[in-house]
Coordinates of C-alpha atoms in Angstrom, one line a residue:
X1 CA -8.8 15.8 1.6
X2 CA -6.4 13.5 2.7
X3 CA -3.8 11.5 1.0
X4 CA -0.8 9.8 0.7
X5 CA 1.9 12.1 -0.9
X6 CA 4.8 10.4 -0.6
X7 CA 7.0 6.8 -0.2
X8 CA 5.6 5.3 3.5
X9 CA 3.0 8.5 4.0
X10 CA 5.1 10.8 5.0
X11 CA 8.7 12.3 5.5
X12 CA 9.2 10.6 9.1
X13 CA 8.1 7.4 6.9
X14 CA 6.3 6.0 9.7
X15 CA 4.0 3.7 7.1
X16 CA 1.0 5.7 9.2
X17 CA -1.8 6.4 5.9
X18 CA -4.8 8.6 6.3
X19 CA -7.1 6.0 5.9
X20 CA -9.2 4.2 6.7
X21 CA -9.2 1.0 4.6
X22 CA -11.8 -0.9 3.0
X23 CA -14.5 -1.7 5.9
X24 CA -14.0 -5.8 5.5
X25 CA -17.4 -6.7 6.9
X26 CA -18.8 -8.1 3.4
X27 CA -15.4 -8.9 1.7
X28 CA -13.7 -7.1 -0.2
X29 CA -13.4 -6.4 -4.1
X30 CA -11.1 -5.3 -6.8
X31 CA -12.4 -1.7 -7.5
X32 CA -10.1 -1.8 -10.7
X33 CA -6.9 -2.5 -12.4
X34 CA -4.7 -1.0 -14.8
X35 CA -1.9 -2.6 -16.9
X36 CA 1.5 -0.9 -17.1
X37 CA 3.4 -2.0 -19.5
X38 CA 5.9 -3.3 -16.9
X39 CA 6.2 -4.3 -13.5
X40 CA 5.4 -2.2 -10.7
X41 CA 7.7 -1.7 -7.9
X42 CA 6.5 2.3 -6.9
X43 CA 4.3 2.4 -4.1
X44 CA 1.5 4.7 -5.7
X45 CA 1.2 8.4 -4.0
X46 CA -2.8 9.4 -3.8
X47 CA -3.7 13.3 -3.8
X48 CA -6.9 14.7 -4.4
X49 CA -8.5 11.9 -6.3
X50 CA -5.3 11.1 -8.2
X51 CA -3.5 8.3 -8.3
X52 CA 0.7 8.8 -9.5
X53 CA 2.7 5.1 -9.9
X54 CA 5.9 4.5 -11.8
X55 CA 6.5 0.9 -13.5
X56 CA 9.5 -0.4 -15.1
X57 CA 8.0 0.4 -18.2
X58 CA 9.9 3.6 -17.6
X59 CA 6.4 5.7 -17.3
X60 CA 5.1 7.8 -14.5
X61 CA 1.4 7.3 -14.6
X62 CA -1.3 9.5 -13.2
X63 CA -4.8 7.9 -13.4
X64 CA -8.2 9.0 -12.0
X65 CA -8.8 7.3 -8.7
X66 CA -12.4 6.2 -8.9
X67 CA -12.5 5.3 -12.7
X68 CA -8.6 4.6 -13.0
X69 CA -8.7 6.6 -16.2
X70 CA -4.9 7.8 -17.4
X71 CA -4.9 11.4 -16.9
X72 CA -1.5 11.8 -18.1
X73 CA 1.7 9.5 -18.7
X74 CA 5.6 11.0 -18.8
X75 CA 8.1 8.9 -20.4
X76 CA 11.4 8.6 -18.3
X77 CA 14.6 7.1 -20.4
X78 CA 14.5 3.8 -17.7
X79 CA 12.6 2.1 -15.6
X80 CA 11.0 3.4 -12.4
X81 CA 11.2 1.8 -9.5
X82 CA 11.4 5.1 -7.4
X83 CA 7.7 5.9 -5.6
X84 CA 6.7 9.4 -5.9
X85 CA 6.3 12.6 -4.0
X86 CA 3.3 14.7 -4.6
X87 CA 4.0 18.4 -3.3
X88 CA 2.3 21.6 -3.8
X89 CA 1.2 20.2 -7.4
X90 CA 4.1 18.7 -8.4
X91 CA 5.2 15.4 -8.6
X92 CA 9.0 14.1 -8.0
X93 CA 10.1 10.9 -8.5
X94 CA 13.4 9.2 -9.5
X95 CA 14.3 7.1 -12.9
X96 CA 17.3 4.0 -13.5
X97 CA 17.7 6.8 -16.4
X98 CA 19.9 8.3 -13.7
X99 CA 17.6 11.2 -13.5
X100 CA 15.1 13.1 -10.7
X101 CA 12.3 14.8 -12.5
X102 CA 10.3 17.1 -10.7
X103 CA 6.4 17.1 -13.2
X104 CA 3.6 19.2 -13.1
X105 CA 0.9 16.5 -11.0
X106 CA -2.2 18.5 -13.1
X107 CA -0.5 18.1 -17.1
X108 CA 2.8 15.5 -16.5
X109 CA 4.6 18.7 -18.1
X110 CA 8.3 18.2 -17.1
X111 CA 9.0 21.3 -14.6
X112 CA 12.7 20.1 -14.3
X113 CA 15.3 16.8 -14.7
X114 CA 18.5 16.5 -12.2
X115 CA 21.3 14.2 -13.5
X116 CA 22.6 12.0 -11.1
X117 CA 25.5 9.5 -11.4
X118 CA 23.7 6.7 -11.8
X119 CA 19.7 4.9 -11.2
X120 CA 17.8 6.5 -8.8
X121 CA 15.8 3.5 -6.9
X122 CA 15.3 5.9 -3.8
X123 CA 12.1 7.5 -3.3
X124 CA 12.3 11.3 -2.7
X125 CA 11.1 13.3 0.5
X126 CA 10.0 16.8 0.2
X127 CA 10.4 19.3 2.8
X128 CA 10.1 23.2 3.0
X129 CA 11.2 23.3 -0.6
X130 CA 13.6 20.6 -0.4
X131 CA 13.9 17.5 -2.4
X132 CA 16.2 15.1 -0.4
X133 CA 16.8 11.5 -2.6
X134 CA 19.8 9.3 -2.8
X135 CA 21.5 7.9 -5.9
X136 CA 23.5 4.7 -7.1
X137 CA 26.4 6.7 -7.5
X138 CA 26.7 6.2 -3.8
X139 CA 25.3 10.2 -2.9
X140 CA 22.7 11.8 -0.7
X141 CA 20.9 14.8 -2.5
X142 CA 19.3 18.2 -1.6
X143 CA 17.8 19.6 -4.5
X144 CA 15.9 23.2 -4.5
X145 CA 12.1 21.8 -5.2
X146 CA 11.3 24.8 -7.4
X147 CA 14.6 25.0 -9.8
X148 CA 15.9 21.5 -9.6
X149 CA 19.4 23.4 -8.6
X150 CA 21.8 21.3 -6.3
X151 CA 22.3 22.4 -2.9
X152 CA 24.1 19.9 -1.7
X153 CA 25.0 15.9 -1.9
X154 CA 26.8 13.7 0.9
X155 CA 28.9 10.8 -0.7
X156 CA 28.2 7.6 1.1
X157 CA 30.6 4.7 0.1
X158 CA 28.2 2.8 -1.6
X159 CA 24.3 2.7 -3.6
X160 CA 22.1 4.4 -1.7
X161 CA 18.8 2.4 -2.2
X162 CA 17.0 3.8 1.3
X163 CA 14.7 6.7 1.0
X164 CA 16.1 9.9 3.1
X165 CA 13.4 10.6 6.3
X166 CA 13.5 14.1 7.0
X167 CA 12.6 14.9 10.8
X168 CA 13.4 18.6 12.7
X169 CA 16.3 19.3 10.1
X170 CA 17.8 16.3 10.1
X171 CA 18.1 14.1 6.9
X172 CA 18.3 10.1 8.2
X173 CA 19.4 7.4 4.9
X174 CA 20.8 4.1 5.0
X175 CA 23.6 2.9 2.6
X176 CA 24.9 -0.5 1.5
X177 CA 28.2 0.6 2.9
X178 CA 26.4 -0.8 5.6
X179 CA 26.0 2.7 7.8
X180 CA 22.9 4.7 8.7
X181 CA 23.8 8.5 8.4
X182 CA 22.1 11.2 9.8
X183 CA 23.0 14.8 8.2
X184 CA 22.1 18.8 8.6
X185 CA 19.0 19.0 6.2
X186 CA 20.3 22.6 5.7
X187 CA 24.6 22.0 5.5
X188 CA 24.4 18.5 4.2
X189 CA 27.0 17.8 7.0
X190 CA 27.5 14.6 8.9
X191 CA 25.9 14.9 12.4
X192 CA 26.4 11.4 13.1
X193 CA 26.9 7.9 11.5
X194 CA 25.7 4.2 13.0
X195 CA 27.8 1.1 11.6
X196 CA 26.2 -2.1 11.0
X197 CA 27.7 -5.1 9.9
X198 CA 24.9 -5.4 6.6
X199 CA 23.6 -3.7 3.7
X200 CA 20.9 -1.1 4.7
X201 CA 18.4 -1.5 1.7
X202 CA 15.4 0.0 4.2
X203 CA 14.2 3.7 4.7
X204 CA 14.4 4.8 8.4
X205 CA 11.1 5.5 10.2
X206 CA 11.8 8.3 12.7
X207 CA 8.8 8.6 15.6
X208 CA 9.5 10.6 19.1
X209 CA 13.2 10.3 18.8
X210 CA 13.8 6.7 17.9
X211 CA 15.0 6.0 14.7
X212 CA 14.2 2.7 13.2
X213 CA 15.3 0.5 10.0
X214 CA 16.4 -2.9 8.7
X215 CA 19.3 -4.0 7.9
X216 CA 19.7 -6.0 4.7
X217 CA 20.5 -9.4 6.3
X218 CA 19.3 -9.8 9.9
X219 CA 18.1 -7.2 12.2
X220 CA 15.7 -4.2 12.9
X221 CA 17.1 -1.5 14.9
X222 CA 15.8 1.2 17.0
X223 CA 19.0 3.8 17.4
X224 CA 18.4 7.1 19.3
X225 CA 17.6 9.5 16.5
X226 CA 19.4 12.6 18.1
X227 CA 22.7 10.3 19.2
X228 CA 22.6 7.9 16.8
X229 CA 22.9 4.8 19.9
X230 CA 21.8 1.8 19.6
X231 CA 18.3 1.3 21.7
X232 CA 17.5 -2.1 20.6
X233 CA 18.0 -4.5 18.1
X234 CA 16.0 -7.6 16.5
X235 CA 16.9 -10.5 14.4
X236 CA 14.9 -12.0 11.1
X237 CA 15.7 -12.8 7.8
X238 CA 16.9 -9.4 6.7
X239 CA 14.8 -6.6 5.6
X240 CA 14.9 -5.3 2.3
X241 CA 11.3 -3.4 3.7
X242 CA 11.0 -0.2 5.5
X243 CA 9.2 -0.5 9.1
X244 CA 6.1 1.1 9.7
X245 CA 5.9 2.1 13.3
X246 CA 2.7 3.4 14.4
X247 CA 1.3 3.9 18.4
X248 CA 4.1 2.6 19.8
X249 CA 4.5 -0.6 17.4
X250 CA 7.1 -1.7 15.1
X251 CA 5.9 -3.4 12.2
X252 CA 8.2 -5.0 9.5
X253 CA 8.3 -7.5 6.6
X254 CA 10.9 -9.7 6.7
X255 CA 13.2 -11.4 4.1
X256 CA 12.6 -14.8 6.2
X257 CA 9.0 -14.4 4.8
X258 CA 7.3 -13.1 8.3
X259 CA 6.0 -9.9 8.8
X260 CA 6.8 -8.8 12.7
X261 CA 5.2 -6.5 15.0
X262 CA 7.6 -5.1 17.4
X263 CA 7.2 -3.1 20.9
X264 CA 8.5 -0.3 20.0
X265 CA 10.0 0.8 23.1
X266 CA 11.8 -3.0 23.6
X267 CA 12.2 -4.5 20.6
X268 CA 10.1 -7.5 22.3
X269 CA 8.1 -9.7 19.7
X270 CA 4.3 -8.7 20.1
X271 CA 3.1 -11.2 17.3
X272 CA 4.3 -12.1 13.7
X273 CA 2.4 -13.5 10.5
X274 CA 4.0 -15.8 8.1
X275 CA 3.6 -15.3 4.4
X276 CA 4.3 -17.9 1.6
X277 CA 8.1 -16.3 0.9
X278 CA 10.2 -12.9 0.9
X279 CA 8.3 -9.7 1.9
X280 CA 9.7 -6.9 0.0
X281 CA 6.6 -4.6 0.3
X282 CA 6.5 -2.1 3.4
X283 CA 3.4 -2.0 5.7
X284 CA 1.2 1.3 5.4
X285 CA -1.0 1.0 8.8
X286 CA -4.7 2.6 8.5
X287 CA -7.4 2.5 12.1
X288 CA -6.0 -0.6 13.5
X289 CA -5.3 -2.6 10.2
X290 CA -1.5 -3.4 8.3
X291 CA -1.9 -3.6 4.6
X292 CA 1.6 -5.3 3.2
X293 CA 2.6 -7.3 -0.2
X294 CA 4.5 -10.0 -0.4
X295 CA 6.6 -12.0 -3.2
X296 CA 3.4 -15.2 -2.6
X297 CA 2.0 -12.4 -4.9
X298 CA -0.6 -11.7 -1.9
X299 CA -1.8 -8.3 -0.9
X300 CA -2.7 -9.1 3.2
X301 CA -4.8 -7.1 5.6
X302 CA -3.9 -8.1 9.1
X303 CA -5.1 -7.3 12.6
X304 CA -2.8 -4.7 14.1
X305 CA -3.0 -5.8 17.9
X306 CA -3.4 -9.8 17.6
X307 CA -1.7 -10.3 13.6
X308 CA -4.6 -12.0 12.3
X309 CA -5.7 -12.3 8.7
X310 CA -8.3 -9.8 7.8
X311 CA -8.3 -10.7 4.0
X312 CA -5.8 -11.6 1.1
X313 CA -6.1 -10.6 -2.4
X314 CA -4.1 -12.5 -4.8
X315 CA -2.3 -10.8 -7.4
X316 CA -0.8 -12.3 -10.7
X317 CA 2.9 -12.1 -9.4
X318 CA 4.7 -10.9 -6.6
X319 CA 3.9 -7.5 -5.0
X320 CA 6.9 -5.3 -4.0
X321 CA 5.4 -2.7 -4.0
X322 CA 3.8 -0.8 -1.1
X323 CA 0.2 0.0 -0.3
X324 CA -1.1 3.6 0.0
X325 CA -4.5 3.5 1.8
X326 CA -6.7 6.1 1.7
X327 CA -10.6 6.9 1.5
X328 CA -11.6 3.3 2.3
X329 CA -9.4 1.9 -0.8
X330 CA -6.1 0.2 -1.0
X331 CA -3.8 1.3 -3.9
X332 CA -0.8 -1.2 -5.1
X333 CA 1.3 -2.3 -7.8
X334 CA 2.1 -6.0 -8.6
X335 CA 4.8 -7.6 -10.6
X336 CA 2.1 -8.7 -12.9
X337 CA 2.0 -5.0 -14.1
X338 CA -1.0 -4.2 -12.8
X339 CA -2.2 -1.3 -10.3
X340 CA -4.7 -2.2 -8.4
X341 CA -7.5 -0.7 -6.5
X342 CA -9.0 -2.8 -3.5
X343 CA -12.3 -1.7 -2.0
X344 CA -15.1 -3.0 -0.1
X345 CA -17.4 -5.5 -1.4
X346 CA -20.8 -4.0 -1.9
X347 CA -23.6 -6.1 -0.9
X348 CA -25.1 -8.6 -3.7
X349 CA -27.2 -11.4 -4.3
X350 CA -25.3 -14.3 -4.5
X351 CA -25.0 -18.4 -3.6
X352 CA -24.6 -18.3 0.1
X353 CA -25.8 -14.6 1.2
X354 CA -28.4 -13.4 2.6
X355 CA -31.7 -11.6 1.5
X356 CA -35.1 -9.5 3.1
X357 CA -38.1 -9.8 1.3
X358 CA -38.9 -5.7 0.1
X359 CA -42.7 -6.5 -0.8
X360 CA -45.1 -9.8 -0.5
X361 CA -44.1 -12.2 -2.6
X362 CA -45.3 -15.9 -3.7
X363 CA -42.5 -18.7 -3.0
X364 CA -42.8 -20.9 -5.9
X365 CA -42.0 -24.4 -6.5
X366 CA -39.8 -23.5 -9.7
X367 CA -37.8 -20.5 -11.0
X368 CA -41.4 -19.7 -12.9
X369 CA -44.4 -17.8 -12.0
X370 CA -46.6 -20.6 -13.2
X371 CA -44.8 -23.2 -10.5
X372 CA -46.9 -23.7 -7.7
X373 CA -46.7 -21.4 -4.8
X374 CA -45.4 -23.0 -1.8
X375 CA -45.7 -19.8 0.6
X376 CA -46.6 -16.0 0.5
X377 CA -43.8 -14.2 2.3
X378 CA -44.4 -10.9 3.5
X379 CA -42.4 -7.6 3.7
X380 CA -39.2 -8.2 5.9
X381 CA -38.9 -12.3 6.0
X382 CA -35.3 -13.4 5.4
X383 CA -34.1 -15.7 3.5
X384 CA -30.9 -17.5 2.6
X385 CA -29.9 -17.9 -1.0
X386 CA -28.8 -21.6 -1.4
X387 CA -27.7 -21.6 -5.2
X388 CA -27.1 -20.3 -8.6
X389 CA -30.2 -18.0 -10.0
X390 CA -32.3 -18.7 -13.1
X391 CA -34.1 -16.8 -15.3
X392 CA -37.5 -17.3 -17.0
X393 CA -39.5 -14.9 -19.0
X394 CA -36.8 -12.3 -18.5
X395 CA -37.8 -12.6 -14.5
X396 CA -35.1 -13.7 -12.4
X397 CA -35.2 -16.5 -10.1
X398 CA -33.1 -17.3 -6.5
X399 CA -33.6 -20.3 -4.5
X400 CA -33.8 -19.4 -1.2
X401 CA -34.2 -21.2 2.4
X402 CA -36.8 -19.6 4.5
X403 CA -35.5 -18.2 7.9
X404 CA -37.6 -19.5 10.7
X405 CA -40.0 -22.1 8.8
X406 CA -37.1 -24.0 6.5
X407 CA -39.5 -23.9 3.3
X408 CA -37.5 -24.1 0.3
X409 CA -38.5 -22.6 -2.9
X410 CA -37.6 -20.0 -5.7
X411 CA -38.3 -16.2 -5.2
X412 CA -38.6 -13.5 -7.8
X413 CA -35.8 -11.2 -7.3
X414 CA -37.4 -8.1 -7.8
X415 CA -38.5 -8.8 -4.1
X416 CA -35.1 -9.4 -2.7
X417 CA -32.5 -6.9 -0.9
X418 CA -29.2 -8.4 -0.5
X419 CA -28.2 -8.2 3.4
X420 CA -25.4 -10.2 4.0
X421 CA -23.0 -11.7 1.1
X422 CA -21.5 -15.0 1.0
X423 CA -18.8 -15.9 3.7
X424 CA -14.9 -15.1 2.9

């Protein structure tokens, strides 16, 4: 089936996941969560059921995505912010150990290690046998996906944080020399170079020619991916956040604590959504929903066309990491070491839901079937559960509010079908 494979979805990194998300209309629900033994900055890649994270516990996890059961863990000599790439059964992913190891995604048998010059923060992109990644040590890589072997690296003046985007042979990265470079995917040559005047922490998003990224300490631009000219640009806080640009939107967390959605085409602010603080987390965009962390240690779903909050889950610490949604579920790491799985609410009886009567049943005067019986309610009568259940003679009692007639009373809840849960 579908899945996420790699940092932001995809090698154009345009944040677009397979989807959908969790369907909101009874809440949703942590499904699980799993404790690293670190933070977790990786954004998790989700193939066939499988779940792969790194955490600055210097592990590379893969975990069973329905029971979150560790399937296998490989030890890396640092700690792993890099998010990983899951291609034709392997996975690739970089370590502050200096290291790109390329892993067998069934076992977590090392295929093959590449030394670099320094940590490797950037996530890789894997195309037609290509592993493209940059380094601390200021370089862009091309590595041969099957043999690990060098085939070429472009020296940048300085870290290379930003996760290549590979697009139509061309390899697009961002440096904190403060230029966006795009290169021959085959030559590693220069085929152009855009200056800024800031850091460029941000992997590009490349969609129907347009290039787009943020810069560390102000603005979103949309350059011309082929010339490498400026379309538009947009000023915040500074992103340290890669864009997600999805039917002609721009959407981007912001230093300044915003996330903005963008036309695409202009640059022109559609809507944005203040968080408590920094967003550091990149927005995956599923059916018409944006799924973002931010440093308030929030995971948010918002409305894609009007910005509105859909729901928040609230993590233990801040969530830099980004969100891979897939299969109704939304898969994150937060800084309190956790993974976490958020799904749908299923439907339950609880304080302020809503229940159908599923056979005739007596409403009684007390949670007892010796309290007087106020009513017989037949097949299909609703009823709204107005507290806390209690249980007598191993029979479980809800009080309930009649729909229609207002009678109040206590109903067995063997009889009982939850319908609707309890608001928010």
């Amino acid at each position: 089936g579908a899945g996420v494979p790699m940092f932001r979805g995809n090698p154009a990194r345009t944040g677009e996941m397979p989807g959908p998300g969790p369907d909101p209309a009874n809440g949703v629900e942590l499904l699980w969560s799993f404790a690293t033994g670190g933070s977790v900055w990786s954004a998790p890649a989700v193939i066939d059921d499988v779940v792969y994270t790194g955490s600055t516990d210097s592990n590379v996890y893969a975990q069973d995505a329905v029971s979150s059961r560790v399937l296998w863990r490989f030890v890396t000599g640092g700690s792993v912010y890099s998010s990983p790439a899951v291609v034709d059964g392997v996975v690739y992913i970089g370590s502050s150990d200096s290291n790109v190891y390329a892993l067998d995604a069934a076992t977590g048998a090392e295929r093959w290690r590449f030394a670099t010059g320094g940590s490797v923060f950037s996530s890789p992109a894997v195309v037609d046998g290509v592993v493209h990644v940059g380094g601390e040590d200021f370089n862009v890589y091309a590595l041969d996906a099957v043999s690990g072997s060098e085939l070429w690296r472009f020296g940048t003046n300085d870290y290379v944080y930003s996760s290549p985007a590979v697009v139509d042979g061309i390899v697009y990265v961002g440096s904190w020399d403060a230029n966006i470079y795009a290169l021959d995917a085959a030559l590693g040559t220069e085929v152009w170079r855009f200056g800024t005047d800031e850091p460029v922490r941000s992997s590009p998003a490349v969609v129907e020619g347009v290039l787009y990224v943020g810069g560390y300490t102000s603005n979103v631009y949309a350059l011309d991916a082929a010339l490498g000219t400026e379309r538009w640009r947009f000023a915040t806080g500074g992103l340290w956040s890669s864009p997600a640009v999805v039917d002609g939107v721009v959407y981007a967390g912001s230093l300044d604590s915003n996330i903005y959605a963008l036309d695409a085409g202009s640059g022109n602010e559609r809507w944005r959504f203040a968080t408590a603080t920094e967003v550091w987390s990149s927005p995956a965009v599923a059916a018409g929903v944006i799924y973002t962390g931010s440093e308030d240690a929030n995971v948010y779903a918002l409305d894609a066309v009007s910005g509105s909050e859909v729901w928040r889950v609230t993590t233990g610490s801040w969530v830099t990491s980004s969100p891979a949604v897939v299969d109704g579920v939304v898969y994150v790491g937060s800084g309190d070491t956790y993974v976490y799985a958020i799904g749908a609410r299923g439907l339950r009886l609880e304080a302020g839901g809503v229940a159908r009567v599923t056979s005739p049943t007596s409403l009684r005067g007390g949670p007892a079937s010796t309290a007087v019986e106020r009513a017989e309610l037949l097949a299909g009568t609703t009823v709204s559960i107005t507290g806390e259940p209690e249980t007598t003679d191993e029979i479980v009692w809800w009080p309930v509010t009649v729909d229609g007639s207002g009678d109040q009373g206590w109903v067995d809840e063997t009889a009982l079908e939850p319908t609707e849960n309890a608001p928010g």
